[in-house]
Amino acid sequence: MGKKKSKQQRGIANGEEKINQEEILKTLGDFTDKDNWDKFFTLRGSDDNFEWYAEWPQLRSLLTDNLSFPEKHPEGVTILVPGCGNSKLSEQLYDAGFQSITNIDFSKVVIMDMLRRNVRERPAMKWRVMDMTELQFDGESFNAVVDKGGLDALMEPKLGSGLGILYLSEVKRVLEIGGKFICLTLAESHVLDLLFHEFRFGWKMSLHAISQGPPYGTTPELQTFVVVAEKDSSPTLVSDLSLFLGGYSIERHGNQARKLYEMLEKERHTRTKYSNNSDMSYTIEDLRLGAKGNISMLQPGRRIKLVLGQFVYHYGVFIVPQLRAHDWLYTSEEGQWLIVVSAKAARLCMVFLDSSNSVFPMQSIQSDLSPLVKQLAPNYGDNDNDLQIPFMAAGDGIKKRDIVYQVESDLTGLIIVDDVIYEAINKDDPYKGHKYRRLTFERSENLVQSEALLSSKFDSHSSRTPALSSEAEVIHNHLASPYHNGIISGILLISSHLSTATSFGGLVKTAVLGLGAGLLPMFMKKNLPTLQIEVIELDPVVLDVARDFFGFKVDERLKVHVTDGIKFIKEIADSKVEGEEKSLRKIDILIVDVDSSDTSSGLTCPEADFVEEYFLLAAKESLSEQGLFIINLVSRSSTMKDAVYSRLKKVFSNIFCLKIEEDVNEVLFALKTDFAIEEQQLSEARNAVARYSEEAKEWGEKVADQSKSIELLS
């Protein structure tokens, strides 16, 4: 089994490709589908063998060395070859003296063909129809399992790691102590991550780069590897990784090598941590993998401390208001687990309110719910009557709120402007008692689109709560949103370009997709005089609100286009003059700061279209050679965030991330240049922004501090 690869990756006898090879490969779609493989092998026939990744000359020495066991003659070494296909590898091993080989494949077609092909010449070799994720062998039945592309085939990214985990569990079960799993793989990050994870405890592990002879040497950036995992007698052993990579280097093999070395360094660090710290805590998954031995077997004297969670309550009730009932946080399994963890309750009952409850005070709702939810409480016998059930709900920390303005938009829905005073959390907060003006949309009421500090302040020592005035002035030299400060700090990544523009009297073309209240572009206009700013906003009502209630003003350095942001960027990306790029229209800084209209998707910001590959490609094409792409990402779903990271990595080579402390925002920065950015360059850029910010006492320190947290996205 394996994946469809380019011509350079596949083993092609004598460097020549069969005429019908590409056509036959088109029959394969899902590499885990038995019918697809039956059709594939039927079309090829028994004599038309197909090799994945490498040929016998590249593998002979490495395989025979690792299949040599002390006090065992080669013909007595029991070998399992899962997903054998019609590869010649088993035949070549047999002819090299290893005759106790069992081949399995879930394709009956290929097993029958291979049996007919070998029954006379290699009578001791066995062939069985079997699913490699459900091996029908007793435990510790084999000295070695030799996998040539089988694990890679199971690990199709769209299918996740489930099949791979099942398969490796079976491999570990059927290998005897001292046995070896020998896996030929492309070592893609998701495959290598699983191998490291599954063979961390109780296994000695090595990684070998295969010498690339013709036809493989024609494409040096594509490298195949052999991972060897040897089962140790100590199930808790954590050994160092042994590397045999030869001339495999970042200089010769580019991005594949860079990712591999990053993963190796990370795994080495993890193994060192486990080896040196006997007092460390283990996860349930660590225990499953053998960190403390086989916990399913009784062992006299062994004690394992298992911390299940820091629970404050035996039972609690969490109330979800109607307006948030469709949020990802409350409707998805991943989001609900986050609520359980934050609630610190051993059992949590979530109650979703509907419109009929909106007119009643919370105290009345709790009173009505109490006898109902008590029936769902854990049974504590005689103590049930004493059980106190806490009611919880998402709080906003607002002390006082006045709605200043509301307007209905055909595009956005209800738009709300309110003035708020927050509860004082930190007595040393310099803005304690200040008023803030906020912009929110009813469609995502829990997300504050924009927040501005107002000029008026009340006496925090007074017992009287002040009234909130719609006449208060917005302070444009202050960014209340931490992620706005993060965006400014990220501009340090092209600080040299900003300096050049200043030196020659030019302006840095900046496009901001999403106006909100206009606070970020107003701040940039005031404090970054080298920027020429264009804001793209789809909804004219939002522009009116920004002008009327947040002091947003256009001038010669700040323009607004009421149009579709994606269309705007694509027009710049596609613009041509006499067959050449229109470089003067290229953008130096492109900022995407738009919310999503669908809160159930798990992606709060931006709208999903802005992280699709087609838009990311257009965004990169719209940038100047020194250009910087910035995106505000808001999602509580790790799966969604990983998907966004993956798409960005397909388009941009240099991506940086700033995680906003105590917030769900992440600001992602991507440079158009494909030249690798080293840590030293990043450090120099941080120093540059610190110098730039020294004169800005009101905001410079915040920006400089956040720039220190910008890291390369791994």
XYZ file of C-alpha atoms in Angstrom:
714
model
C 0.000 0.000 0.000
C 1.069 3.627 -0.350
C 0.274 6.999 -1.818
C 0.282 8.233 -5.366
C 3.646 9.886 -5.935
C 5.398 11.775 -8.662
C 7.467 9.950 -11.248
C 10.694 10.739 -9.395
C 9.413 9.170 -6.184
C 8.233 5.876 -7.629
C 10.487 2.935 -8.326
C 10.560 2.510 -12.126
C 12.557 -0.384 -13.485
C 15.610 0.803 -15.501
C 14.402 4.413 -15.111
C 11.580 3.855 -17.599
C 7.894 4.359 -16.866
C 5.284 1.886 -18.027
C 3.062 3.417 -20.704
C -0.172 2.873 -18.822
C 1.153 3.732 -15.344
C -0.520 7.135 -14.964
C -3.819 5.814 -16.291
C -3.796 2.906 -13.859
C -3.003 5.166 -10.903
C -6.137 7.172 -11.694
C -8.154 4.188 -10.527
C -6.900 4.794 -6.990
C -8.811 7.383 -5.002
C -9.081 6.424 -1.347
C -5.935 4.456 -0.422
C -7.816 2.692 2.387
C -10.576 1.341 0.119
C -10.285 -2.397 -0.684
C -12.360 -2.202 -3.881
C -10.057 0.484 -5.287
C -7.027 -1.733 -4.733
C -8.765 -4.790 -6.210
C -9.454 -2.788 -9.365
C -5.910 -1.427 -9.399
C -4.273 -4.865 -9.180
C -6.735 -6.393 -11.661
C -5.738 -3.799 -14.268
C -2.005 -4.249 -13.658
C -1.878 -8.051 -13.672
C 0.409 -10.316 -11.662
C 3.622 -9.681 -13.600
C 3.452 -5.884 -13.626
C 4.945 -5.207 -10.182
C 4.687 -1.795 -8.584
C 7.289 -0.381 -6.169
C 6.753 2.443 -3.697
C 9.534 4.875 -2.793
C 12.674 2.786 -3.425
C 14.115 -0.277 -5.181
C 16.001 -3.234 -3.716
C 19.547 -1.860 -4.379
C 18.805 1.129 -2.121
C 17.280 -1.083 0.587
C 19.312 -4.315 0.575
C 22.052 -3.415 3.056
C 19.800 -1.588 5.527
C 17.160 -4.336 5.577
C 19.490 -7.308 5.812
C 21.485 -5.669 8.618
C 18.358 -4.942 10.663
C 16.903 -8.398 10.026
C 20.011 -10.128 11.389
C 19.279 -11.410 14.892
C 21.859 -13.017 17.225
C 21.631 -16.817 17.374
C 19.092 -16.864 14.515
C 19.789 -18.072 11.012
C 18.165 -15.778 8.360
C 15.734 -18.476 7.265
C 14.466 -18.742 10.855
C 13.670 -15.021 11.226
C 9.868 -14.681 11.172
C 8.845 -11.648 9.126
C 5.420 -10.082 8.537
C 4.940 -7.866 5.468
C 1.618 -5.981 5.811
C 0.052 -4.319 2.765
C 2.417 -6.289 0.535
C 0.709 -5.410 -2.760
C 2.578 -6.803 -5.765
C 5.954 -5.433 -4.688
C 9.012 -7.636 -5.265
C 10.370 -6.786 -1.800
C 9.228 -10.042 -0.163
C 10.649 -12.074 -3.047
C 13.967 -10.234 -2.779
C 14.116 -10.819 0.992
C 13.320 -14.509 0.426
C 16.084 -14.827 -2.147
C 18.474 -13.134 0.321
C 17.884 -16.007 2.758
C 14.896 -14.770 4.810
C 12.397 -17.490 3.947
C 9.973 -17.380 6.879
C 7.871 -14.523 5.460
C 4.123 -13.997 5.841
C 2.580 -11.506 3.411
C -0.849 -9.955 3.982
C -3.048 -7.585 2.008
C -6.769 -6.874 2.142
C -6.957 -7.211 -1.659
C -7.841 -10.813 -2.509
C -6.932 -10.080 -6.131
C -3.284 -9.290 -5.387
C -2.857 -12.097 -2.834
C -4.054 -14.720 -5.351
C -1.820 -13.251 -8.064
C 1.233 -13.233 -5.796
C 0.547 -16.761 -4.564
C 0.420 -18.045 -8.156
C 3.606 -16.140 -8.982
C 5.618 -17.613 -6.100
C 4.139 -21.010 -5.240
C 6.829 -22.965 -7.138
C 9.939 -20.815 -6.764
C 9.331 -19.773 -3.156
C 7.190 -22.503 -1.585
C 7.871 -21.535 2.075
C 6.470 -18.011 1.676
C 2.917 -17.478 2.975
C 0.150 -15.275 1.546
C -3.035 -14.309 3.422
C -5.968 -11.973 2.799
C -6.110 -9.803 5.922
C -6.721 -6.235 7.106
C -3.494 -4.811 8.543
C -5.450 -2.968 11.255
C -6.939 -6.276 12.513
C -4.127 -8.840 12.453
C -5.218 -12.446 13.000
C -2.029 -13.564 14.742
C -1.166 -14.344 18.346
C 0.853 -11.876 20.381
C 4.652 -11.910 19.967
C 4.420 -14.009 16.775
C 7.081 -12.271 14.681
C 10.692 -11.168 14.865
C 10.096 -8.322 12.411
C 7.371 -6.358 10.625
C 8.529 -4.797 7.360
C 6.278 -2.002 6.075
C 6.867 -0.410 2.684
C 4.429 2.503 2.463
C 1.581 0.819 4.356
C 1.479 3.281 7.259
C 1.709 6.251 4.879
C -1.321 4.925 2.972
C -3.387 4.655 6.161
C -2.433 8.174 7.210
C -4.243 10.142 4.511
C -4.665 13.605 6.144
C -8.406 13.747 5.425
C -8.905 10.463 7.343
C -6.938 11.448 10.438
C -4.708 9.136 12.471
C -7.323 6.599 13.631
C -6.362 3.787 11.239
C -2.674 4.434 11.813
C -3.104 4.083 15.590
C -5.000 0.797 15.174
C -2.329 -0.566 12.841
C 0.629 0.368 15.065
C -1.141 -1.123 18.102
C -1.344 -4.401 16.210
C 2.300 -4.162 15.130
C 3.397 -3.702 18.748
C 1.234 -6.636 19.839
C 2.570 -9.207 17.348
C 6.273 -8.348 17.752
C 8.266 -10.334 20.299
C 10.748 -8.735 22.732
C 13.732 -7.643 20.650
C 11.561 -7.618 17.528
C 11.758 -4.766 15.034
C 9.244 -2.644 13.157
C 10.966 -1.534 9.945
C 8.921 1.172 8.238
C 9.717 2.704 4.858
C 8.111 6.172 4.785
C 8.301 9.681 3.375
C 8.367 10.872 7.019
C 5.682 13.491 6.486
C 5.071 15.438 9.679
C 1.748 13.788 10.612
C 3.207 10.298 10.032
C 6.428 10.966 11.916
C 4.506 12.541 14.770
C 2.460 9.346 15.172
C 5.565 7.116 15.016
C 7.338 9.181 17.692
C 4.222 9.147 19.852
C 3.517 5.411 19.614
C 7.123 4.205 20.033
C 8.243 6.593 22.793
C 8.033 4.199 25.751
C 9.686 0.768 25.667
C 11.240 1.029 22.198
C 14.669 1.872 20.758
C 14.154 4.014 17.689
C 16.372 4.999 14.761
C 15.837 7.005 11.571
C 17.747 6.281 8.357
C 17.840 8.297 5.136
C 17.870 5.999 2.111
C 20.699 6.588 -0.336
C 19.068 7.890 -3.477
C 20.334 6.249 -6.617
C 18.708 6.647 -10.068
C 15.943 7.443 -10.696
C 15.547 8.916 -7.193
C 18.570 11.168 -7.290
C 16.983 13.333 -9.976
C 14.726 14.991 -7.387
C 16.856 15.695 -4.280
C 14.082 17.503 -2.414
C 12.113 14.231 -2.177
C 13.690 11.873 0.328
C 12.477 8.575 1.711
C 13.418 7.125 5.093
C 13.416 3.934 7.093
C 12.243 4.102 10.700
C 13.378 1.163 12.846
C 11.694 0.610 16.232
C 13.055 -2.242 18.378
C 10.917 -3.624 21.210
C 12.836 -3.430 24.491
C 12.436 -5.736 27.482
C 11.806 -2.674 29.668
C 8.350 -1.296 28.791
C 9.117 2.070 30.413
C 12.426 2.699 28.638
C 12.740 6.120 26.965
C 15.795 5.981 24.700
C 17.519 8.605 22.603
C 16.787 8.760 18.891
C 19.547 7.337 16.722
C 19.956 9.234 13.458
C 21.648 8.045 10.276
C 20.865 10.857 7.849
C 24.094 11.054 5.854
C 24.115 14.118 3.615
C 20.456 14.944 4.181
C 20.409 18.705 4.766
C 18.237 21.801 4.635
C 20.514 23.275 1.957
C 19.933 20.343 -0.405
C 16.436 19.186 0.519
C 14.769 22.467 1.490
C 11.507 22.632 3.379
C 11.129 18.853 3.874
C 14.463 18.773 5.707
C 13.696 21.879 7.775
C 10.420 20.393 9.030
C 12.082 17.054 9.763
C 14.889 18.582 11.817
C 12.382 20.720 13.737
C 10.384 17.575 14.616
C 13.535 15.681 15.606
C 14.629 18.486 17.925
C 11.179 18.633 19.499
C 11.077 14.850 20.024
C 14.567 14.803 21.499
C 13.520 17.486 23.965
C 10.408 15.477 24.899
C 12.383 12.263 25.419
C 14.980 14.065 27.533
C 12.200 15.485 29.702
C 10.689 12.036 30.262
C 14.093 10.439 30.923
C 15.323 12.996 33.451
C 12.197 13.845 35.439
C 10.949 10.949 37.528
C 8.428 13.168 39.315
C 6.653 14.456 36.230
C 2.932 13.955 35.624
C 1.736 11.657 32.835
C -1.345 11.935 30.708
C -3.819 9.071 30.278
C -2.389 8.650 26.759
C 1.149 8.340 28.164
C -0.040 5.573 30.475
C -1.748 3.804 27.565
C 1.527 3.873 25.653
C 3.442 2.306 28.544
C 5.022 5.170 30.497
C 4.444 3.158 33.689
C 4.468 -0.289 32.141
C 1.423 -2.396 31.327
C -1.165 -0.963 33.725
C -3.693 -3.635 32.698
C -1.586 -6.223 34.554
C -1.371 -6.416 38.340
C 2.112 -5.761 39.681
C 2.757 -6.106 43.445
C 4.037 -2.936 45.061
C 3.406 -0.670 42.085
C 1.573 2.561 42.859
C 0.413 5.068 40.250
C -1.017 8.442 41.202
C -3.679 9.510 38.695
C -4.981 13.080 38.846
C -8.335 13.127 37.070
C -8.975 16.848 37.438
C -9.068 19.724 39.879
C -12.783 19.688 40.664
C -14.291 22.301 42.965
C -17.883 21.056 42.651
C -19.370 17.571 42.502
C -22.136 18.904 40.280
C -22.935 22.199 38.612
C -25.382 23.799 36.184
C -24.279 26.059 33.339
C -26.933 28.277 31.749
C -26.566 29.261 28.100
C -28.652 32.271 26.968
C -30.636 32.067 23.749
C -28.390 34.480 21.837
C -25.383 32.217 22.384
C -27.148 28.882 21.957
C -25.643 28.329 18.472
C -22.066 29.363 19.326
C -19.388 26.764 18.651
C -18.326 26.932 22.304
C -21.686 25.545 23.444
C -22.716 23.287 20.536
C -19.510 21.383 19.683
C -18.040 18.578 21.768
C -14.629 20.264 21.887
C -16.161 23.565 23.005
C -18.324 21.922 25.657
C -15.270 20.212 27.154
C -13.668 23.646 27.516
C -16.712 24.739 29.523
C -16.482 21.618 31.702
C -12.823 22.316 32.464
C -13.417 25.989 33.285
C -16.456 25.166 35.457
C -14.357 22.764 37.611
C -17.354 20.470 38.137
C -17.120 16.670 38.159
C -20.528 16.596 36.448
C -21.946 19.560 34.539
C -25.493 20.053 33.286
C -25.819 22.585 30.450
C -29.210 24.296 30.126
C -30.058 26.145 26.914
C -32.643 28.902 27.314
C -35.122 29.785 24.566
C -37.019 33.002 23.803
C -39.730 32.228 26.361
C -37.148 32.592 29.173
C -35.768 35.974 28.124
C -38.310 38.030 30.081
C -37.625 36.339 33.422
C -34.842 37.295 35.870
C -32.061 34.754 36.358
C -33.060 34.162 39.984
C -36.522 33.056 38.879
C -35.061 30.753 36.220
C -32.742 29.133 38.768
C -35.635 28.588 41.167
C -37.671 26.805 38.468
C -34.706 24.685 37.356
C -33.490 23.546 40.784
C -35.884 20.583 41.308
C -35.358 19.427 37.716
C -31.553 19.522 37.554
C -31.240 17.943 41.005
C -32.581 14.706 39.504
C -29.471 14.578 37.280
C -27.017 15.002 40.158
C -24.610 12.184 41.176
C -25.979 9.835 43.821
C -24.286 10.443 47.164
C -26.750 8.479 49.298
C -27.711 10.124 52.579
C -25.795 13.280 51.672
C -27.987 14.061 48.650
C -30.142 16.502 50.607
C -27.078 18.548 51.555
C -25.811 18.833 47.975
C -25.368 22.470 46.960
C -25.766 22.990 43.221
C -23.970 26.064 41.838
C -25.540 27.805 38.843
C -23.051 29.297 36.404
C -23.287 31.446 33.282
C -20.905 33.353 31.061
C -20.270 36.743 32.616
C -19.132 39.904 30.803
C -17.598 41.764 33.763
C -19.613 44.907 33.008
C -20.545 47.186 35.918
C -22.746 49.537 33.929
C -23.938 49.600 30.325
C -25.892 52.172 28.326
C -26.948 51.584 24.721
C -26.020 54.688 22.718
C -27.337 53.699 19.296
C -28.860 50.772 17.402
C -29.402 50.405 13.684
C -30.538 47.562 11.439
C -28.388 46.796 8.386
C -29.439 44.623 5.467
C -25.932 43.128 5.356
C -24.888 42.911 8.994
C -28.155 42.786 10.901
C -28.581 44.724 14.138
C -25.571 46.943 14.929
C -25.207 48.139 18.530
C -23.118 50.961 19.974
C -22.879 50.962 23.759
C -20.890 52.697 26.500
C -19.694 50.520 29.360
C -17.837 50.693 32.652
C -16.084 47.461 33.596
C -15.800 45.940 37.033
C -12.371 46.699 38.490
C -10.349 43.473 38.367
C -6.948 44.978 39.152
C -6.806 47.819 41.659
C -3.633 49.114 39.954
C -5.266 49.285 36.531
C -4.458 52.777 35.170
C -7.796 52.778 33.315
C -9.867 51.738 36.309
C -13.154 53.640 36.202
C -12.775 54.755 32.584
C -15.581 54.464 30.105
C -15.337 52.490 26.900
C -17.401 52.657 23.750
C -18.033 49.358 22.022
C -19.307 48.221 18.655
C -21.092 44.851 18.533
C -23.226 42.946 16.047
C -26.232 41.002 17.289
C -25.296 38.049 15.060
C -22.190 37.541 17.221
C -23.068 39.424 20.380
C -20.352 37.766 22.453
C -17.684 39.234 20.163
C -16.781 42.901 20.621
C -15.997 44.191 17.132
C -14.288 47.357 18.346
C -13.633 48.984 21.693
C -12.480 52.563 22.280
C -11.370 54.423 25.378
C -13.470 57.543 26.004
C -12.021 60.818 27.204
C -14.317 61.398 30.224
C -13.594 59.648 33.524
C -15.517 59.431 36.758
C -14.245 59.532 40.320
C -13.640 55.897 41.276
C -13.902 56.817 44.977
C -17.381 58.214 44.580
C -20.282 56.073 45.742
C -22.368 57.282 42.821
C -22.186 55.316 39.574
C -21.787 57.852 36.753
C -24.106 58.243 33.808
C -22.679 57.316 30.413
C -22.758 60.042 27.775
C -22.969 59.587 24.020
C -21.092 62.888 23.690
C -17.813 61.541 25.140
C -14.810 61.805 22.812
C -12.981 58.728 21.509
C -9.234 58.705 22.216
C -7.569 57.606 18.965
C -4.079 57.431 20.428
C -5.035 54.434 22.595
C -5.756 50.889 21.434
C -8.041 49.157 23.924
C -7.983 45.822 22.066
C -4.796 43.804 22.782
C -4.855 42.240 19.311
C -4.729 45.730 17.742
C -1.497 46.335 19.660
C -0.363 42.943 18.378
C -0.985 43.954 14.773
C 1.070 47.117 15.241
C 3.908 45.147 16.837
C 3.897 42.726 13.889
C 4.689 45.495 11.449
C 8.223 45.193 12.833
C 8.664 42.282 10.435
C 9.035 44.742 7.555
C 10.597 47.538 9.597
C 13.461 47.796 7.098
C 10.926 48.499 4.337
C 9.297 51.183 6.479
C 12.706 52.777 7.049
C 13.451 52.764 3.320
C 10.100 54.362 2.532
C 10.789 57.066 5.103
C 14.289 57.690 3.746
C 13.034 58.260 0.211
C 9.906 60.162 1.183
C 7.584 57.404 -0.034
C 4.526 55.911 1.627
C 3.866 52.299 2.573
C 0.640 51.157 0.948
C -1.567 49.533 3.583
C -4.927 47.837 3.025
C -7.251 46.969 5.909
C -10.113 44.576 5.150
C -12.863 45.296 7.668
C -13.497 48.770 9.108
C -15.305 48.026 12.368
C -15.287 51.311 14.273
C -12.214 52.487 12.357
C -10.015 52.560 15.475
C -7.037 50.650 14.035
C -6.690 52.711 10.822
C -7.159 55.969 12.784
C -4.396 54.907 15.192
C -2.056 53.939 12.328
C -2.675 57.231 10.535
C -1.831 59.185 13.684
C 1.203 57.205 14.836
C 2.718 55.637 11.709
C 3.153 58.587 9.336
C 4.767 56.507 6.558
C 1.541 54.576 5.900
C -0.919 55.295 3.088
C -4.056 53.516 4.316
C -7.012 52.161 2.361
C -9.873 50.536 4.249
C -12.230 48.131 2.488
C -15.666 47.734 4.083
C -18.624 45.901 2.580
C -21.386 47.523 4.648
C -22.003 51.287 4.228
C -23.996 51.326 7.488
C -20.866 50.280 9.398
C -19.014 53.230 7.823
C -21.757 55.619 8.954
C -21.603 54.288 12.518
C -17.804 54.645 12.604
C -18.069 58.276 11.465
C -20.940 59.282 13.739
C -20.008 57.527 16.990
C -16.273 56.754 16.880
C -14.817 59.884 15.249
C -13.601 58.136 12.106
C -12.445 60.606 9.430
C -10.951 60.165 5.959
C -8.255 62.385 4.468
C -5.436 62.213 1.915
C -3.686 59.396 3.844
C -6.786 57.448 4.860
C -9.357 56.353 2.268
C -12.361 54.020 2.406
C -13.719 51.772 -0.358
C -17.218 50.414 0.162
C -16.843 47.157 -1.743
C -16.195 43.443 -1.397
C -12.757 42.822 0.149
C -12.038 39.588 -1.711
C -12.909 41.197 -5.040
C -10.709 44.207 -4.204
C -7.671 42.004 -3.494
C -8.199 39.786 -6.546
C -8.312 42.836 -8.829
C -4.925 43.971 -7.518
C -3.498 40.460 -7.729
C -4.686 40.055 -11.336
C -3.742 43.530 -12.588
C -1.310 43.603 -15.560
C 0.339 46.301 -17.675
C 1.737 45.166 -21.022
C 2.209 41.682 -19.675
C 4.056 42.846 -16.560
C 2.907 43.172 -12.982
C 1.570 46.547 -11.955
C 4.050 46.944 -9.093
C 2.847 50.430 -8.091
C -0.539 48.990 -7.120
C 0.906 46.250 -4.995
C 0.181 46.331 -1.274
C 2.954 46.539 1.330
C 0.808 45.641 4.342
C -2.463 43.708 4.038
C -4.543 43.324 7.224
C -7.607 41.056 7.405
C -9.794 41.954 10.399
C -13.328 40.763 9.635
C -15.745 38.679 11.678
C -17.653 35.575 10.603
C -21.411 35.646 10.169
C -21.594 31.929 11.042
C -20.730 31.447 14.735
C -21.490 27.712 14.620
C -18.473 26.928 12.426
C -15.909 27.305 15.206
C -14.293 30.198 13.333
C -15.249 33.575 14.830
C -12.730 35.649 12.849
C -12.259 35.892 9.957
C -15.038 34.816 7.608
C -14.143 31.363 6.266
C -13.584 32.636 2.696
C -10.613 34.714 3.902
C -8.648 31.606 4.906
C -9.452 29.530 1.836
C -6.456 28.759 -0.346
C -7.759 30.705 -3.362
C -7.898 33.925 -1.338
C -4.536 33.337 0.347
C -2.944 32.908 -3.087
C -4.562 36.136 -4.281
C -3.427 37.916 -1.104
C 0.170 36.831 -1.672
C 0.044 37.904 -5.319
C -1.334 41.330 -4.312
C 1.657 41.999 -2.034
C 4.849 43.798 -2.956
C 8.079 41.834 -2.727
C 8.601 43.136 0.832
C 4.909 42.692 1.647
C 3.382 41.520 4.909
C 0.041 39.707 5.290
C -1.644 39.991 8.710
C -4.758 38.138 9.813
C -6.717 38.266 13.070
C -7.678 34.672 13.930
C -10.308 33.972 16.588
C -11.285 30.349 17.210
C -11.576 28.119 20.251
C -11.341 25.017 18.070
C -7.822 23.591 17.823
C -8.958 21.589 14.777
C -10.095 24.746 12.994
C -6.885 26.595 13.877
C -4.745 23.712 12.628
C -6.665 23.794 9.327
C -5.947 27.528 8.967
C -2.246 27.002 9.762
C -2.065 24.231 7.160
C -3.582 26.378 4.410
C -1.266 29.296 5.213
C 1.779 27.014 5.070
C 0.799 25.890 1.572
C 1.019 29.486 0.356
C 3.583 31.269 2.566
C 7.044 30.087 3.611
C 7.544 32.505 6.514
C 4.666 32.593 9.002
C 4.748 34.059 12.489
C 2.228 33.888 15.304
C 1.348 36.111 18.253
C -0.959 34.507 20.804
C -2.737 37.177 22.788
C -2.432 36.449 26.498
C -5.731 35.693 28.279
C -7.628 35.903 24.994
C -8.660 33.601 22.160
C -7.190 35.921 19.520
C -4.117 34.992 17.566
C -2.491 37.382 15.129
C -0.779 35.624 12.232
C 1.867 37.314 10.097
C 3.048 35.974 6.727
C 5.850 37.439 4.624
C 5.712 37.239 0.852
C 9.410 36.483 0.590
C 10.338 32.798 0.420
C 13.778 33.407 1.910
C 13.995 31.857 5.369
C 13.860 34.328 8.256
C 16.363 33.461 10.968
C 15.891 34.088 14.689
C 18.686 36.678 14.608
C 16.775 38.709 12.016
C 13.654 38.499 14.155
C 15.625 39.677 17.179
C 17.030 42.612 15.217
C 13.515 43.497 14.073
C 12.285 43.462 17.695
C 15.072 45.857 18.624
C 14.044 48.091 15.745
C 10.442 48.308 16.919
C 11.639 49.006 20.468
C 13.663 51.958 19.196
C 10.746 53.112 17.066
C 8.419 52.929 20.064
C 10.632 54.759 22.560
C 9.182 58.158 21.682
C 5.585 56.902 21.926
C 5.189 56.816 25.695
C 1.437 56.225 25.574
C 1.522 53.066 23.483
C 5.108 52.176 22.590
C 5.819 49.995 25.625
C 2.803 47.737 24.996
C 3.729 47.280 21.358
C 7.382 46.579 22.133
C 6.416 44.010 24.802
C 4.069 42.163 22.450
C 6.709 42.047 19.720
C 8.795 39.835 22.041
C 6.056 37.176 21.933
C 5.965 36.847 18.144
C 7.286 33.410 17.222
C 7.817 31.388 14.069
C 4.791 29.173 13.419
C 6.115 25.614 13.494
